[in-house]
Amino acid sequence: MATFAVSGATLGVARPAGAGGGLLPRSGSERRGGVDLPSLLLRKKDSSRAVLSRAASPGKVLVPDGESDDLASPAQPEELQIPEDIEEQTAEVNMTGGTAEKLESSEPTQGIVETITDGVTKGVKELVVGEKPRVVPKPGDGQKIYEIDPTLKDFRSHLDYRYSEYRRIRAAIDQHEGGLEAFSRGYEKLGFTRSAEGITYREWAPGAHSAALVGDFNNWNPNADTMTRDDYGVWEIFLPNNADGSPAIPHGSRVKIRMDTPSGVKDSISAWIKFSVQAPGEIPFNGIYYDPPEEEKYVFQHPQPKRPESLRIYESHIGMSSPEPKINSYANFRDEVLPRIKRLGYNAVQIMAIQEHSYYASFGYHVTNFFAPSSRFGTPEDLKSLIDRAHELGLLVLMDIVHSHSSNNTLDGLNGFDGTDTHYFHGGPRGHHWMWDSRLFNYGSWEVLRFLLSNARWWLEEYKFDGFRFDGVTSMMYTHHGLQMTFTGNYGEYFGFATDVDAVVYLMLVNDLIHGLYPDAVSIGEDVSGMPTFCIPVPDGGVGFDYRLHMAVADKWIELLKQSDESWKMGDIVHTLTNRRWLEKCVTYAESHDQALVGDKTIAFWLMDKDMYDFMALDRPSTPRIDRGIALHKMIRLVTMGLGGEGYLNFMGNEFGHPEWIDFPRGPQTLPTGKVLPGNNNSYDKCRRRFDLGDADFLRYRGMQEFDQAMQHLEEKYGFMTSEHQYVSRKHEEDKVIIFERGDLVFVFNFHWSNSFFDYRVGCSRPGKYKVALDSDDALFGGFSRLDHDVDYFTTEHPHDNRPRSFSVYTPSRTAVVYALTE
């Protein structure tokens, strides 16, 4: 039988919530924008009922009880937490040697423990009754990566070990859980589930000594509904329906689990809670039993769009998406912002801060309740309505999902949930991210795998998200988390003892799940390290992401903006934009939300600074700084989209050069050193998006917005980001000119601050007539209209810049012009 290590971490004990009472919308410190939660105002009437506690069915949980194998793996977990009995060919890898040797065996490896499953996994087949189960394809051999990149052969021992671990876990899931499809439905067994007879509540909390379900429904009486524990740490209770057939727990009422733990008695929100709300005057959130009647449930009306060839992503945050200084709502975003995104020409919206987070200023990255959409913006049904409307508009909806770490809150988060330090997380320093002040998951734990895989499945299944942008993947893949680490591209930096193989295997599993069950879903990973094989399919030996977020580009632009124009190197720009791994797609951006945060500057603010306050109106003279800023703002965005990758991302508002920065409402903060950091008087003034500036035809912001819109529609028409034909023909340092081809388009950038060039020869591959398709100097875009768009440009058989043909153009200073081959 397995045992669980219990640490003596000291946790704050949550005070029992007051008896009775519903939950009201927040007011005062956080202004709301049209968020109405009437269904949460229910109050349990006093009534007597019989309490039935049912013991968990004896079953199975895959818990370790034995020694790990002798394979020397990078960043081995402290103790083995998955079974080893895989009745198939297993690759055993000698990490000190070179090539992995496959050892055929028809019997389980010696020393493997017998595993059993508990009530959590019992009845897996019941989950798919009535429908044809979806199945994740079987693993491949993982060897194609060596064909794609022969350099990887020098690290075959590590990579083959990684793939053998992935195959081992996949086989264990297939054997003991019925496959990834069933394993990823943990939310149908754990947390609150409803049947015709009543409500069952289950929670995995092996460190707890006793547990009871408390809430408004039983006046927070810890003796009314005590739970029973099976041998493997799963607590359970069944609440039959009331005599009139109504559920024992009213929809919208508060619920928590009260546990006696090694750290004391504490009330916690279920790890699987589907909704949580912060009551007026309280700091911790309250778990909400969310089970609306059928007539209140949102029913999706529109099919999910097919994945486009190229992604043009509009990165968004619901709360700050209003021009007004308030917290915006799902409903307002649906009605006001989604049509704007569609009009601008983007084909996907990426939404941040969906998972509930108690600290608003964390930008949604300190998640407290992983299965609950943030209640600041409205109800789960409101979010579903938003997503359905996006689908009606033909927009993909991507979720910024956080599986890299968790809030360290003990009252309303997962930290110390069962009173131990090692429940969902690594113990000791490895379980704490010193820079983010958050907890780090133990990806070698079976139940952590169930939790996170089910979480990804939940958002795709219940809310119809079209994919994810996985946050903080670099932090996951290395035990140093990428901190104080400079990646030089040496493969030893990626495949060594600093690599957290458990985390990488989890990423392979979740990508397996996403692509196996939802073939059109998109998976984007935020990785700054440049991990090889990151965007290679899992069957081929890769990590399995569709796209890597190309983070180096934004850093390069900030670096250049701190220099004079004369110092810009065209070759350096081109190298940064094109420095991508073969066959691995990238989503690139000139700036994201990171560059907009307080303490940093947007590109527009770097370029124009304080002049933006006084010289953006068209009825007053411009300044050289404004003229330069508007011109370079357009050029930077177009060259980034043109050369940077197969996808493009823009943070909302930056398309028109949103002024200033983002600063969440905050009060003064006292550091452990005693130093006091001043707040901003809890102001929302800098925590909004002034879309009115981009729409105003009397401001210069309008021109930048019009250009961004034209740029998106140009990509929609020509699909140049995913064109197979790509060639950079010129990187001229003296002229400050960059010329390249993508598809049937030729891009000409003149970054020179003063020199315009007549009869400038442009090399090209395809003969015919070219026309101006996009001109950053157009008056509509705030330019000076120095080009005649009616001119035809005919090619000649005059080789130039290693191209077989060429044509001559006039290229004004600080302009970008795109020429299209006409039929």
Coordinates of N, CA and C in Angstrom, one line a residue, residues 169-255:
I169 N 4.1 6.1 -19.6 CA 2.9 6.7 -19.0 C 1.7 6.5 -19.8
R170 N 1.8 6.7 -21.1 CA 0.7 6.4 -22.0 C 0.1 5.0 -21.9
A171 N 1.1 4.1 -21.8 CA 0.6 2.7 -21.6 C 0.0 2.4 -20.3
A172 N 0.5 3.1 -19.2 CA -0.1 2.9 -17.9 C -1.5 3.5 -17.9
I173 N -1.7 4.7 -18.5 CA -3.0 5.3 -18.6 C -4.0 4.4 -19.4
D174 N -3.5 3.8 -20.5 CA -4.3 2.9 -21.3 C -4.7 1.7 -20.5
Q175 N -3.8 1.2 -19.7 CA -4.0 0.0 -19.0 C -4.9 0.1 -17.8
H176 N -4.7 1.2 -17.0 CA -5.4 1.4 -15.8 C -6.5 2.4 -15.8
E177 N -6.6 3.2 -16.8 CA -7.6 4.3 -16.8 C -8.5 4.3 -18.0
G178 N -8.2 3.3 -18.9 CA -9.0 3.3 -20.1 C -8.6 4.2 -21.2
G179 N -7.4 4.8 -21.1 CA -6.9 5.7 -22.1 C -7.0 7.2 -21.7
L180 N -6.3 8.0 -22.5 CA -6.3 9.4 -22.2 C -7.7 10.0 -22.3
E181 N -8.6 9.5 -23.2 CA -9.9 10.1 -23.3 C -10.7 10.0 -22.0
A182 N -10.6 8.8 -21.4 CA -11.3 8.6 -20.1 C -10.6 9.3 -19.0
F183 N -9.2 9.2 -19.0 CA -8.4 9.8 -17.9 C -8.6 11.3 -17.8
S184 N -8.9 12.0 -18.9 CA -9.0 13.4 -18.9 C -10.4 13.9 -18.6
R185 N -11.3 13.0 -18.1 CA -12.6 13.4 -17.7 C -12.7 13.3 -16.2
G186 N -11.6 13.7 -15.5 CA -11.7 13.7 -14.1 C -12.8 14.5 -13.4
Y187 N -13.2 15.6 -14.2 CA -14.2 16.4 -13.6 C -15.6 15.7 -13.6
E188 N -15.7 14.5 -14.2 CA -17.0 13.8 -14.1 C -17.0 12.9 -12.9
K189 N -15.9 12.8 -12.2 CA -15.8 12.0 -11.0 C -15.5 12.8 -9.8
L190 N -14.5 13.7 -9.9 CA -14.1 14.5 -8.8 C -14.8 15.8 -8.8
G191 N -14.8 16.5 -7.6 CA -15.6 17.7 -7.4 C -17.0 17.3 -7.2
F192 N -17.9 18.2 -7.6 CA -19.4 18.0 -7.5 C -19.9 17.4 -8.8
T193 N -20.6 16.3 -8.7 CA -21.3 15.7 -9.8 C -22.8 15.5 -9.4
R194 N -23.6 15.6 -10.4 CA -25.1 15.5 -10.1 C -25.6 14.3 -10.9
S195 N -26.5 13.5 -10.2 CA -27.2 12.4 -10.8 C -28.7 12.6 -10.5
A196 N -29.5 11.8 -11.0 CA -31.0 11.9 -10.8 C -31.3 11.7 -9.3
E197 N -30.4 11.0 -8.6 CA -30.7 10.7 -7.2 C -30.2 11.8 -6.2
G198 N -29.1 12.5 -6.7 CA -28.5 13.5 -5.7 C -27.2 14.0 -6.2
I199 N -26.4 14.5 -5.3 CA -25.1 15.1 -5.5 C -24.0 14.3 -4.9
T200 N -23.0 14.0 -5.6 CA -21.8 13.3 -5.1 C -20.7 14.3 -5.1
Y201 N -20.0 14.4 -4.0 CA -18.8 15.2 -3.9 C -17.6 14.4 -3.6
R202 N -16.5 14.5 -4.4 CA -15.3 13.8 -4.1 C -14.1 14.7 -4.2
E203 N -13.1 14.5 -3.3 CA -11.9 15.3 -3.3 C -10.7 14.5 -2.9
W204 N -9.7 14.6 -3.7 CA -8.4 13.9 -3.4 C -7.6 14.8 -2.4
A205 N -7.5 14.3 -1.1 CA -6.8 15.1 -0.1 C -6.2 14.1 0.9
P206 N -5.2 13.4 0.4 CA -4.6 12.3 1.3 C -4.0 12.8 2.6
G207 N -3.6 14.0 2.7 CA -3.0 14.5 3.9 C -4.0 14.8 5.0
A208 N -5.3 14.9 4.7 CA -6.3 15.3 5.7 C -6.7 14.2 6.6
H209 N -6.9 14.5 7.9 CA -7.3 13.5 8.9 C -8.8 13.2 8.9
S210 N -9.6 14.3 8.6 CA -11.0 14.2 8.5 C -11.5 15.3 7.6
A211 N -12.7 15.1 7.1 CA -13.2 16.1 6.1 C -14.7 16.2 6.2
A212 N -15.3 17.3 6.0 CA -16.7 17.5 6.0 C -17.1 18.6 4.9
L213 N -18.2 18.4 4.3 CA -18.7 19.4 3.3 C -19.6 20.4 4.1
V214 N -19.2 21.7 3.9 CA -20.0 22.7 4.6 C -20.4 23.8 3.6
G215 N -21.4 24.5 4.0 CA -21.8 25.6 3.1 C -23.1 26.2 3.6
D216 N -23.7 27.1 2.7 CA -25.0 27.7 3.1 C -26.0 26.6 3.2
F217 N -26.0 25.5 2.5 CA -27.0 24.5 2.5 C -27.2 23.8 3.9
N218 N -26.1 23.8 4.7 CA -26.2 23.1 6.0 C -25.8 24.1 7.1
N219 N -25.9 25.4 6.8 CA -25.6 26.4 7.8 C -24.1 26.3 8.3
W220 N -23.2 25.8 7.5 CA -21.8 25.7 7.8 C -21.5 24.8 9.0
N221 N -22.4 23.8 9.1 CA -22.3 22.9 10.3 C -21.3 21.7 9.9
P222 N -20.1 21.7 10.5 CA -19.1 20.7 10.1 C -19.5 19.3 10.6
N223 N -20.5 19.1 11.4 CA -21.0 17.8 11.8 C -22.1 17.3 11.0
A224 N -22.7 18.1 10.1 CA -23.9 17.7 9.4 C -23.5 16.7 8.2
D225 N -22.5 17.0 7.5 CA -22.2 16.2 6.3 C -20.7 15.8 6.3
T226 N -20.4 14.9 7.2 CA -19.0 14.4 7.2 C -18.7 13.4 6.1
M227 N -17.5 13.4 5.6 CA -17.1 12.6 4.5 C -16.3 11.4 4.9
T228 N -16.3 10.4 4.0 CA -15.5 9.2 4.3 C -14.3 9.1 3.3
R229 N -13.3 8.5 3.8 CA -12.0 8.5 3.0 C -11.7 7.0 2.6
D230 N -11.3 6.8 1.4 CA -10.9 5.5 1.0 C -9.4 5.3 1.4
D231 N -8.9 4.2 1.0 CA -7.5 3.9 1.4 C -6.5 4.8 0.6
Y232 N -6.9 5.5 -0.4 CA -6.0 6.2 -1.2 C -6.2 7.7 -1.2
G233 N -6.8 8.2 -0.2 CA -6.9 9.6 0.0 C -8.0 10.4 -0.7
V234 N -9.0 9.7 -1.2 CA -10.2 10.3 -1.8 C -11.3 10.4 -0.8
W235 N -11.8 11.6 -0.5 CA -12.9 11.8 0.4 C -14.2 11.9 -0.4
E236 N -15.3 11.3 0.1 CA -16.5 11.3 -0.6 C -17.7 11.4 0.3
I237 N -18.8 12.1 -0.3 CA -20.1 12.1 0.4 C -21.1 12.2 -0.7
F238 N -22.3 11.5 -0.4 CA -23.4 11.6 -1.3 C -24.6 12.3 -0.6
L239 N -25.1 13.3 -1.3 CA -26.3 14.0 -0.7 C -27.5 13.7 -1.5
P240 N -28.4 13.0 -1.0 CA -29.6 12.6 -1.8 C -30.5 13.9 -2.0
N241 N -31.3 13.8 -3.0 CA -32.3 14.9 -3.2 C -33.2 15.1 -2.0
N242 N -33.7 16.4 -1.9 CA -34.7 16.6 -0.9 C -36.0 15.9 -1.2
A243 N -36.9 15.9 -0.2 CA -38.1 15.1 -0.4 C -38.9 15.6 -1.6
D244 N -38.8 16.9 -1.9 CA -39.6 17.4 -3.1 C -38.8 17.2 -4.4
G245 N -37.7 16.5 -4.3 CA -36.9 16.2 -5.6 C -35.9 17.3 -5.9
S246 N -35.8 18.4 -5.1 CA -34.9 19.4 -5.4 C -33.5 19.0 -4.9
P247 N -32.4 19.5 -5.5 CA -31.1 19.1 -5.0 C -30.8 19.6 -3.6
A248 N -30.0 18.8 -2.9 CA -29.7 19.2 -1.5 C -28.9 20.5 -1.4
I249 N -28.1 20.8 -2.4 CA -27.4 22.1 -2.4 C -28.0 23.0 -3.5
P250 N -28.5 24.1 -3.2 CA -29.1 25.0 -4.2 C -28.0 25.5 -5.1
H251 N -28.4 25.7 -6.3 CA -27.5 26.3 -7.3 C -27.2 27.8 -6.8
G252 N -25.9 28.1 -6.9 CA -25.5 29.5 -6.5 C -25.2 29.7 -5.1
S253 N -25.2 28.6 -4.3 CA -24.9 28.8 -2.9 C -23.4 28.4 -2.6
R254 N -22.9 28.9 -1.5 CA -21.5 28.7 -1.2 C -21.2 27.4 -0.6
V255 N -20.1 26.8 -1.0 CA -19.7 25.5 -0.4 C -18.2 25.5 -0.2

